[in-house]
XYZ file of C-alpha atoms in Angstrom:
556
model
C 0.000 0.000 0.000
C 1.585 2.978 -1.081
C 0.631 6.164 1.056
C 0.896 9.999 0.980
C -0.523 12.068 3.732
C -0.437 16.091 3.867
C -3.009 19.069 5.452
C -5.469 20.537 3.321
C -5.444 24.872 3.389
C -4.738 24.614 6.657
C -7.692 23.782 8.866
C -7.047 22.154 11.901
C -7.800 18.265 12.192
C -7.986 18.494 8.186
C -6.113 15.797 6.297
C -6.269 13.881 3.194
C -4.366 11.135 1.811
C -3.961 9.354 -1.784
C -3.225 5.620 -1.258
C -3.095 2.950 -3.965
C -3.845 -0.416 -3.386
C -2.521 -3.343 -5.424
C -5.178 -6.185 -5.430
C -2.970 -9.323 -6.573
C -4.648 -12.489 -7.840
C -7.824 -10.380 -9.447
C -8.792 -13.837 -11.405
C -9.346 -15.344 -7.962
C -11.338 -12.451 -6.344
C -14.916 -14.028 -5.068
C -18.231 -12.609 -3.258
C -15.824 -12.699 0.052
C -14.511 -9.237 1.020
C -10.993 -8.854 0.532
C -9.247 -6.142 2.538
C -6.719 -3.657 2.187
C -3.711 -3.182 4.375
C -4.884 -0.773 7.563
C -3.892 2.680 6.397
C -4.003 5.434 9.300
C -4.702 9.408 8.768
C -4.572 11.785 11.538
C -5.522 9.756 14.607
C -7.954 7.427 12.534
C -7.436 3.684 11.517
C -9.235 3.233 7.590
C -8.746 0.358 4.651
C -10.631 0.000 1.488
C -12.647 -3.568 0.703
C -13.735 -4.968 -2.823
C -15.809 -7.803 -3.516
C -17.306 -9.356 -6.919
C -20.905 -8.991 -7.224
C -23.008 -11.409 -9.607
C -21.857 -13.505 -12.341
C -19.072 -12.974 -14.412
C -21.483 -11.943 -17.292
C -23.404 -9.211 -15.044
C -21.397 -8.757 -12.221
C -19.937 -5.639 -10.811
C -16.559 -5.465 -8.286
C -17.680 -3.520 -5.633
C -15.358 -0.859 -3.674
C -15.574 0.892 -0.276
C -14.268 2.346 2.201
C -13.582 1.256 5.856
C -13.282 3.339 8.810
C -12.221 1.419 11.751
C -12.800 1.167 15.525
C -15.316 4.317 14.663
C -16.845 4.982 17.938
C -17.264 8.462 17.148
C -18.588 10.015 14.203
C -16.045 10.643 11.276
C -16.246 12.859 8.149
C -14.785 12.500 5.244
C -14.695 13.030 1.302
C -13.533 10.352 -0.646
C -12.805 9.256 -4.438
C -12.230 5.478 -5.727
C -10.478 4.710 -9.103
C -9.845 1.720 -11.035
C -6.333 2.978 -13.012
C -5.448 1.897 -15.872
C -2.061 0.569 -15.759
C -0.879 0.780 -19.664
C -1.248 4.777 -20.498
C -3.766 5.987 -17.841
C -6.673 6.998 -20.378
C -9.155 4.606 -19.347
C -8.850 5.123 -15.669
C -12.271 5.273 -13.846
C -12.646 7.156 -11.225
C -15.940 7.814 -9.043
C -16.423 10.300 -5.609
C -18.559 11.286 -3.250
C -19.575 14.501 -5.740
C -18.866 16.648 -3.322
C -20.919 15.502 -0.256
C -19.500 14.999 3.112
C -19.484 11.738 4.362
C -20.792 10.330 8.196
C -18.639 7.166 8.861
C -20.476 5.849 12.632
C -20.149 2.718 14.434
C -23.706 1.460 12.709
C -22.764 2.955 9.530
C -18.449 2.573 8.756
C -18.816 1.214 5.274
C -19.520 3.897 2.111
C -18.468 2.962 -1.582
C -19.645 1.901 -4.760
C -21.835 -1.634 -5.057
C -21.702 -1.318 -9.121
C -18.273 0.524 -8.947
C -16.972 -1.101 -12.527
C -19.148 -4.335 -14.319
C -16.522 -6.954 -14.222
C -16.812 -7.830 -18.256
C -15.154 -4.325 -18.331
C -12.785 -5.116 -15.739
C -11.565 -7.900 -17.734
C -11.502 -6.241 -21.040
C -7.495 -6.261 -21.833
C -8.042 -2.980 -24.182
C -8.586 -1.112 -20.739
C -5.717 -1.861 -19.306
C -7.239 -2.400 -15.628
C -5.734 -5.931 -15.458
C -1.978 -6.323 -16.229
C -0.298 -9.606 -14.884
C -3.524 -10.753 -12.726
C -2.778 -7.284 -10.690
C -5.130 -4.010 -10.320
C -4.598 -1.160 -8.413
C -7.232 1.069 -6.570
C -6.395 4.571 -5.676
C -8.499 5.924 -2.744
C -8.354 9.622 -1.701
C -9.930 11.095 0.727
C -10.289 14.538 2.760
C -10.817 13.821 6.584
C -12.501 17.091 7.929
C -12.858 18.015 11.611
C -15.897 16.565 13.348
C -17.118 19.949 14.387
C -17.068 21.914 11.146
C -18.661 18.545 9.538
C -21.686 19.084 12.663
C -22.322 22.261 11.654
C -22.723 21.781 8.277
C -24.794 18.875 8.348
C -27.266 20.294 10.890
C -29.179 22.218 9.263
C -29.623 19.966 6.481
C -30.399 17.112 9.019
C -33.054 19.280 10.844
C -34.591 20.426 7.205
C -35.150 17.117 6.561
C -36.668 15.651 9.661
C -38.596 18.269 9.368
C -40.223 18.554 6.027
C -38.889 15.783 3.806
C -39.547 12.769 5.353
C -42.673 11.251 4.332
C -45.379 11.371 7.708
C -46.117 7.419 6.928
C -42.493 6.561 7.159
C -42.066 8.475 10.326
C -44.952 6.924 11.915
C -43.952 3.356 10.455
C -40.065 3.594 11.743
C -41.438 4.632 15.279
C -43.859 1.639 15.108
C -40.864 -1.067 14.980
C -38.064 0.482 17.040
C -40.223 0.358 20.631
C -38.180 -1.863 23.095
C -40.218 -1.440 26.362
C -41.051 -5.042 26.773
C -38.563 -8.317 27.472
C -40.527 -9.779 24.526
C -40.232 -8.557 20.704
C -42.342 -9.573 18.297
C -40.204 -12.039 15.738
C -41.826 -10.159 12.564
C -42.500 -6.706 13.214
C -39.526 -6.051 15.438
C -41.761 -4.492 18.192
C -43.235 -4.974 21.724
C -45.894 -3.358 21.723
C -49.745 -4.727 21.888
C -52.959 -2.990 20.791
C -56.043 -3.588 19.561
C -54.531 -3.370 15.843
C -51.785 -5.668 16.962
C -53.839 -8.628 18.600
C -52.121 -10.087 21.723
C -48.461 -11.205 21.843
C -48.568 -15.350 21.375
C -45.703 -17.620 21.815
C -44.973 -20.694 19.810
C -42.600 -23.265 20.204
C -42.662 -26.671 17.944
C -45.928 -25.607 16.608
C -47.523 -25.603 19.592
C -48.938 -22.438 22.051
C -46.665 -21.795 24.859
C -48.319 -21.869 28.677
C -47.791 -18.419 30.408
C -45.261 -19.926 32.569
C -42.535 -21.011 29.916
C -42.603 -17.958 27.533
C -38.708 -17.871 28.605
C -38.017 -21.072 27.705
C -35.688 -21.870 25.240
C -37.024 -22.024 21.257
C -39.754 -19.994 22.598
C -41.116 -17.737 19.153
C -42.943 -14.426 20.146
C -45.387 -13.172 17.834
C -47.884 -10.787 17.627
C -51.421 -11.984 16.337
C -51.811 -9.607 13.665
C -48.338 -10.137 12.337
C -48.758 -14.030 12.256
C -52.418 -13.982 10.723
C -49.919 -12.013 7.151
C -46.994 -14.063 7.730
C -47.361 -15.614 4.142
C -46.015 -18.801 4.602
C -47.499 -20.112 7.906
C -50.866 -21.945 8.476
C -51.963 -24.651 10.911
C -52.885 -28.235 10.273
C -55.193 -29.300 12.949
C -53.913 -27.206 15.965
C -50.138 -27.158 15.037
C -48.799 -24.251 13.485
C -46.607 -25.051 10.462
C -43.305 -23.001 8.647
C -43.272 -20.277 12.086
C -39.366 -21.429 12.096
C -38.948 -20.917 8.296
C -41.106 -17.985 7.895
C -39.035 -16.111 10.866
C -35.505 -17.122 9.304
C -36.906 -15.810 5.461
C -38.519 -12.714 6.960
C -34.839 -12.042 9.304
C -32.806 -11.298 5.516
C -35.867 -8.878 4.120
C -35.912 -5.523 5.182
C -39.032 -3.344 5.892
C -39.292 -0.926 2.827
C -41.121 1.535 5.424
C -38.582 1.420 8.335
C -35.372 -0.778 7.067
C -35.497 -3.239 9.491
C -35.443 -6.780 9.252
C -38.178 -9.022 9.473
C -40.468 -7.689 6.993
C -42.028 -11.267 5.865
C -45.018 -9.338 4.143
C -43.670 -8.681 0.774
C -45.962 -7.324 -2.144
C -48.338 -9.613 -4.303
C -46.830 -8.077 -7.896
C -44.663 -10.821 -8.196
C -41.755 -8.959 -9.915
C -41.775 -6.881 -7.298
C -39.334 -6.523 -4.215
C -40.820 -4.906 -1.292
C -41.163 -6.065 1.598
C -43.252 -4.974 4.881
C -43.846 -5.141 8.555
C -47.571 -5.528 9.283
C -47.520 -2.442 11.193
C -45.483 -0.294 8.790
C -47.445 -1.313 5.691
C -50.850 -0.956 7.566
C -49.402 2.868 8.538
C -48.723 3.454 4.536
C -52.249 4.534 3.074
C -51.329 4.171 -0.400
C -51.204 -0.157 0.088
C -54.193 -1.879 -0.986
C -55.478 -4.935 0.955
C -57.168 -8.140 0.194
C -58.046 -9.106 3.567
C -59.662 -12.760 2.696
C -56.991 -13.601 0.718
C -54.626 -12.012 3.177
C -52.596 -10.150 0.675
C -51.271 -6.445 0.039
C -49.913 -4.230 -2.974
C -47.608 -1.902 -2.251
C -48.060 2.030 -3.822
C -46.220 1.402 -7.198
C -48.672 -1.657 -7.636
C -51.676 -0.263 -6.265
C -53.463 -0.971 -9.855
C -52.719 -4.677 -10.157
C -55.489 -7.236 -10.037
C -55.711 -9.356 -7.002
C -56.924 -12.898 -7.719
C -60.656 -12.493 -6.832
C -60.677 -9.128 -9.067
C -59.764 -10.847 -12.632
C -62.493 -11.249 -15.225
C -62.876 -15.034 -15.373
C -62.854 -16.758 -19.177
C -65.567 -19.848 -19.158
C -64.734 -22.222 -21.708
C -67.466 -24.612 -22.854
C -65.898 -27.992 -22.930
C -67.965 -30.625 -25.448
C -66.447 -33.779 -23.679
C -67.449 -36.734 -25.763
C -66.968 -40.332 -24.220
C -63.098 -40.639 -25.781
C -62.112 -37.695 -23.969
C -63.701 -38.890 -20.431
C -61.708 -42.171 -20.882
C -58.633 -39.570 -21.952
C -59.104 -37.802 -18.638
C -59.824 -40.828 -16.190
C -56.717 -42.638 -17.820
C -54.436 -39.274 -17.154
C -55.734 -39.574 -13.765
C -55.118 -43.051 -12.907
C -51.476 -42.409 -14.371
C -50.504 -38.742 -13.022
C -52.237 -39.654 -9.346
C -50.241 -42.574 -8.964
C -46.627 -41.929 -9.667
C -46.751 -37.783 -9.145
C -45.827 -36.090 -5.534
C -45.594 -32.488 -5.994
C -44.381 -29.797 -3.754
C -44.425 -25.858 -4.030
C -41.351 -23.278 -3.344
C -42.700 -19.538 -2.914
C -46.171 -19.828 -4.621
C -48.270 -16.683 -4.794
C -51.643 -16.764 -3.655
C -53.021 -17.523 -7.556
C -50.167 -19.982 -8.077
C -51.152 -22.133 -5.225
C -54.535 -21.924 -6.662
C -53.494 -23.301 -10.115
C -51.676 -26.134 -8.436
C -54.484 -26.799 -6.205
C -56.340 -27.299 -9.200
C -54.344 -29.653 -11.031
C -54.110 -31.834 -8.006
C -58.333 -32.086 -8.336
C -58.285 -33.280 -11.743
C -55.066 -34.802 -12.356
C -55.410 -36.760 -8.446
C -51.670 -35.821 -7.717
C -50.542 -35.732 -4.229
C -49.451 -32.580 -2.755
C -46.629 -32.614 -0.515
C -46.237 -29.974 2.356
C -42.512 -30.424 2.696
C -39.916 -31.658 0.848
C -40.027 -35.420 1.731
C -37.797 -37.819 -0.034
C -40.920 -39.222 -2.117
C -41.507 -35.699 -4.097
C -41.073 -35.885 -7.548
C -41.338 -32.405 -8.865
C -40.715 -29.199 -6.955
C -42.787 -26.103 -8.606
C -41.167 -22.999 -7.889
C -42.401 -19.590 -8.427
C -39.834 -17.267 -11.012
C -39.442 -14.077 -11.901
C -40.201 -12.432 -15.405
C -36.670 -13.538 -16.342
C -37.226 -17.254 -15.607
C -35.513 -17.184 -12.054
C -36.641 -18.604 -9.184
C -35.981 -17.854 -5.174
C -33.372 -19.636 -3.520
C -35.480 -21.512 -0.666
C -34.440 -24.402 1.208
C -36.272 -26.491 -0.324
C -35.396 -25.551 -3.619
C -31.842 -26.568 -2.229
C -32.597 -29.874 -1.319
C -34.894 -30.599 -4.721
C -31.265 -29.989 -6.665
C -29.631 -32.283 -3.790
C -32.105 -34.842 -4.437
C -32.504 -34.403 -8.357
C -35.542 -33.773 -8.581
C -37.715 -32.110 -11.290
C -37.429 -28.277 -10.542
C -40.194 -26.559 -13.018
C -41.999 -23.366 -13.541
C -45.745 -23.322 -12.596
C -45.754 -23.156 -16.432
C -45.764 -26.353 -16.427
C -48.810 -26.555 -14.371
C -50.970 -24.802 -16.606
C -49.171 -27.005 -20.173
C -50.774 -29.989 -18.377
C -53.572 -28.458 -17.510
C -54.559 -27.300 -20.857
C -53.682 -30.434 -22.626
C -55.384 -32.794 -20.129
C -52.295 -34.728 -19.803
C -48.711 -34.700 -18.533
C -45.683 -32.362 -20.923
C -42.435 -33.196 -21.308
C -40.848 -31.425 -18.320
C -37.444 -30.410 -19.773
C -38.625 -27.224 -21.842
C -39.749 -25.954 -17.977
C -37.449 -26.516 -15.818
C -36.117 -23.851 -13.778
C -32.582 -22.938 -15.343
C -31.272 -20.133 -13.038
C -32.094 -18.533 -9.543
C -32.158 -14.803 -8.607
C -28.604 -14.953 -7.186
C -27.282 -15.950 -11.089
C -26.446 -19.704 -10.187
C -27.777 -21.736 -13.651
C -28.293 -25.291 -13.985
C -28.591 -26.470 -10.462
C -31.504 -28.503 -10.896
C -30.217 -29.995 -14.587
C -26.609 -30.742 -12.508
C -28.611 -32.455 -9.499
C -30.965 -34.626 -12.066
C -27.548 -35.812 -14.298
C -26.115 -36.398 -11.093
C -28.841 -38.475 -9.421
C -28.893 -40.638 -12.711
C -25.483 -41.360 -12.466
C -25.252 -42.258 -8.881
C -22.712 -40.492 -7.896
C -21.997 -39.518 -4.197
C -23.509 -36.652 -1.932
C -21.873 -32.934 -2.905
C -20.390 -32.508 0.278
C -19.452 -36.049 1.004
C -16.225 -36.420 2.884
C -16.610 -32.683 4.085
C -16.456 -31.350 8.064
C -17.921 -28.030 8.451
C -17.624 -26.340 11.488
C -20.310 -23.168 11.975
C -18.240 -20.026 14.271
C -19.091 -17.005 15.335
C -22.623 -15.330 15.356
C -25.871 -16.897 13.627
C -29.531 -16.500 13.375
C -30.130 -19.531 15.441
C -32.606 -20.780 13.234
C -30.831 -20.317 10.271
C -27.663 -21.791 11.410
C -30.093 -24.844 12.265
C -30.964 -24.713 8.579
C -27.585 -24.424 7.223
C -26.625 -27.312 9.448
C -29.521 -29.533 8.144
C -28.433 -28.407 4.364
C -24.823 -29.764 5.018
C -25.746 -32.572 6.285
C -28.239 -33.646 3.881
C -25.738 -33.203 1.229
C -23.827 -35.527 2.942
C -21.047 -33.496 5.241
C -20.309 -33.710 9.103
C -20.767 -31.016 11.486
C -18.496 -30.538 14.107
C -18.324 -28.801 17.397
C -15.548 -26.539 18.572
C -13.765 -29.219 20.450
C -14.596 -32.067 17.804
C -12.885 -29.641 15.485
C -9.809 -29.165 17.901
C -9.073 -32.415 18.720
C -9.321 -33.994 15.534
C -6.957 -31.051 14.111
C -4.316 -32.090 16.803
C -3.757 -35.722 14.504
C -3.326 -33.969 11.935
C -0.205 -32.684 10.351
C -1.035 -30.141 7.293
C -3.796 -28.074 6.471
C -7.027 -30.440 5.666
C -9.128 -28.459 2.550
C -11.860 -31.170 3.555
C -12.780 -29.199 6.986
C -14.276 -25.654 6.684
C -14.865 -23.029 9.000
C -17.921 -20.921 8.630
C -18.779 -17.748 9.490
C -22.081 -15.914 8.930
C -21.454 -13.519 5.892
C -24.278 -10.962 6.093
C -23.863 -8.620 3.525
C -26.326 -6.149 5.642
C -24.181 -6.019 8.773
C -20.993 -3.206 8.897
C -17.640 -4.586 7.374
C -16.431 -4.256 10.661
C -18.738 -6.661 11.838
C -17.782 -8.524 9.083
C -14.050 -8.332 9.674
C -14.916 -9.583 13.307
C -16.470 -12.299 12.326
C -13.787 -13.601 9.553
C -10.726 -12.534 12.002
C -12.491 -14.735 14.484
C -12.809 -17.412 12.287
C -9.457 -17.604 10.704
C -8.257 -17.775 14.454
C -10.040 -21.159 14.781
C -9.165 -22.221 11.552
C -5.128 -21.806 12.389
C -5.341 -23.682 15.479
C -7.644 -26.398 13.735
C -5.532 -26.126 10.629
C -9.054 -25.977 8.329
C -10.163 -23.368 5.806
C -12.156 -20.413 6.278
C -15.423 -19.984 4.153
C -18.624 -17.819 4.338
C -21.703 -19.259 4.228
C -22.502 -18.316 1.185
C -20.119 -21.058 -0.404
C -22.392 -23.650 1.246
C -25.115 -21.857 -0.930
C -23.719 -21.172 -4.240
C -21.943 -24.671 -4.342
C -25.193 -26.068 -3.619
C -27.354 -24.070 -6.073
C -25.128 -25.235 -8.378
C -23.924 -28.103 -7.584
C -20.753 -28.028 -7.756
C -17.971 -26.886 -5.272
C -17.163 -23.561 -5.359
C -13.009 -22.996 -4.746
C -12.205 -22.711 -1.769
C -9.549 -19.901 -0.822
C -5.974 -20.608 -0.323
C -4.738 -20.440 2.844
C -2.736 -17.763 2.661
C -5.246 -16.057 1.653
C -6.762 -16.050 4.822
């Protein structure tokens, strides 16, 4: 890291500092964040991080900047460039345009997600990339936290003032109460009214007696907030998905208040907003369908609901070839077919409902080893959401289709060739997972992650770790605990690249939560003498089935 630090006109606690960064082994750079050396200016510790985003084909590197054990507020100006290393023309350079900075504790990370797409990165003629090496330049003006205060202020108070939207203030205050012991698991608030319905606790499906809310596994939930929670519904009196609804709705974020949780999402199916109960009931542009228990948010207001569309009647002359047609599709669907769904709208789960009637398939809850085709839900691209249970389908090799499929059979009275509808590519840009699992499956070839110890550190979502664990070992790997892991390091001489250490690699937490987290894992992983790995390698190697590379070790 090459470094040159000097005052700017002369205010006090003023500084900047140009710094260039040579990333080495670009080719190799994955989704992991790969940091800088620690750079200091005035009294303050900073380093840059870059990242690939997406698929070679679409994907971005992503650039920002760091500021480190920031328990105070910081201020700063900064510009990032990519320079081109053969005569300087193409050199791309991006800053802050002009606008001062706040680095806090909550908030230490600011850069660029889609600094440079990485098909241009690549591009030789640009002269980025010159012996697998590129070099960032960072520069940035640190200003005095004072001045900064007083500049920002009035801005600050303009705004609370006058542009922030009435609903969003009322929705943010809605999900940041923390009066009671018990927080609701959705909405991210304690408190109970008559809007809210009571506070319930769940654990196992069941109701919890008044006496063991404490308890361990113990879900709190208000009644409101589980009556939307798409994904949940009872079977006699045991609640089903709670678990699996609570881990999906802890990665969405409220698009009222930006907190996590927001399992409500909107019933335009290309679209990506996602609500607390509370905040989306507080936002009076939101339409409602409350049989169906469904919402649109503002930008979708005009879309149809279910119940609203103008149904087409079809006479159907059904002569007696066509009965026996029907009642021989039956007898042959009904008893080889076990179908399960993966993020079905409302209208989706109606058509396969449907085709269950008349075609006398079984419909499976959950993704037991005797499904046969998995219908997901996809996007207007063709891509799907990757759910857990999409996961195991491609583990299992099963059929993975579009509810396209659905409605071919449906229309022809009879079963389609599956292959023109299966699901080729999730929203994350993995392809072919579910072709991979189905070749694989055929050929009998061994679990993914067979001969693989994985070892979860650090801070999880307990529920999701739970599901990561039962992904792992389903594809055929051993989990180990902390002193499993020890011991059976202490027989072994070199590095093993068969046991991994994971860490939980939010992308929505801080980097320096993030750097906690890896720093804490590579410290286990020396003394084991295993690899370090975010969890997201569990979940692309899966969705595609195939191991993704695992980092060298001195990488680490």
């Amino acid at each position: 890291m090459e470094e040159n630090q000097n005052p700017v006109n002369g205010n006090d606690g003023d500084s900047t500092s140009t710094l260039k960064w040579r990333i080495e082994n670009v080719s190799k750079l994955d989704e992991e964040n790969h940091f800088s050396p620690i750079f200091v200016i005035g009294p303050h510790k900073w380093c840059l991080v870059a990242f690939r985003r997406g698929c070679n084909v679409n994907g971005y590197l992503s650039v920002y900047v760091v500021a480190l054990e920031c328990k105070n507020s910081r201020y700063a100006k900064f510009s990032l460039a990519i320079i081109d290393q053969t005569n300087n023309e193409n050199t791309l350079r991006k800053d802050t345009e002009g606008e001062m900075i706040q680095f806090t504790d909550d908030e230490n990370d600011w850069g660029f997600d889609e600094f440079i797409q990485l098909k241009e990165l690549e591009d030789p003629s640009n002269g980025f990339i010159v012996n697998d090496v590129c070099i960032v330049e960072a520069e940035l003006r640190i200003t005095s936290t004072q001045e900064s205060k007083e500049k920002r202020g009035t801005d600050e108070i303009m705004e609370s003032d006058e542009e922030k939207d009435p609903v969003t203030l009322l929705a943010s205050t809605s999900c940041l109460d923390n009066a009671s012991a018990f927080i609701c698991a959705f909405c991210q608030t304690s408190k109970v009214s008559e809007d809210s319905g009571s506070m319930l606790r769940f654990s196992n499906g069941k109701e919890v007696e008044e006496d063991k809310v404490s308890g361990p596994n113990v879900i709190h939930v208000h009644q409101i907030c589980l009556m939307w929670a798409p994904q949940v519904y009872y079977v006699g009196e045991t609640l089903q998905n709670l678990e699996l609804e609570v881990v999906r709705g802890s990665k969405l974020k409220c698009s009222c208040c930006g907190l996590k949780g927001a399992a409500l999402g909107c019933f335009e199916h290309s679209c990506k907003n996602t609500y607390h109960f509370p905040c989306a009931f507080g936002t009076s542009d939101c339409r409602w369908y409350n049989e169906g228990y469904l919402i649109l948010c503002p930008s979708h207001s005009d879309t149809k609901f279910p119940h609203e569309k103008t149904k087409k009647r079809k006479k159907l002359a059904m002569d007696n070839s066509s009965a026996v047609h029907r009642k021989s599709w039956q007898a042959t669907a009904g008893s080889k077919l076990v179908l399960c769904g993966s993020s079905l709208s409302a209208e989706e789960k109606h058509l396969l409902a449907n085709f269950a009637k008349i075609s006398c398939v079984t419909i499976s809850e959950n993704m037991k080893p005797n499904v046969t085709h998995l219908i997901a839900s996809t996007d207007e691209k063709g891509a799907c959401r990757r759910t857990f249970r999409y996961l195991k389908a491609i583990l299992d090799g099963k059929w993975v289709l579009k509810i396209d499929w659905i409605k071919a059979c449906t229309e022809a009275m009879d079963l389609v060739d599956e292959e023109p509808y299966e699901v080729e590519v999730d929203i994350d840009g993995c392809r072919d997972g579910p072709r991979n699992g189905r070749l694989r499956a055929s050929k009998g070839a061994p679990k993914l992650f067979n001969g693989l110890h994985f070892h979860f550190s650090g801070e999880f979502v307990p529920l999701y770790k739970k599901s990561l664990e039962e992904l792992v070992l389903y594809a055929g790997a051993r989990v180990l605990t902390k002193n499993t892991l020890l011991s059976q390091s202490s027989d072994e001489g070199e590095c093993s690249s068969t046991t991994l250490v994971v860490y939980d690699f939010d992308e929505e937490v801080s980097f320096t939560v993030l750097l906690e987290r890896r720093r804490e894992a590579e410290d286990l992983a020396k003394q084991s003498k295993s690899v370090v790995i975010g969890h997201t390698w569990i979940l692309e190697s899966l969705a595609a089935l195939k191991l993704e590379p695992l980092p060298r070790r001195h990488d680490l």
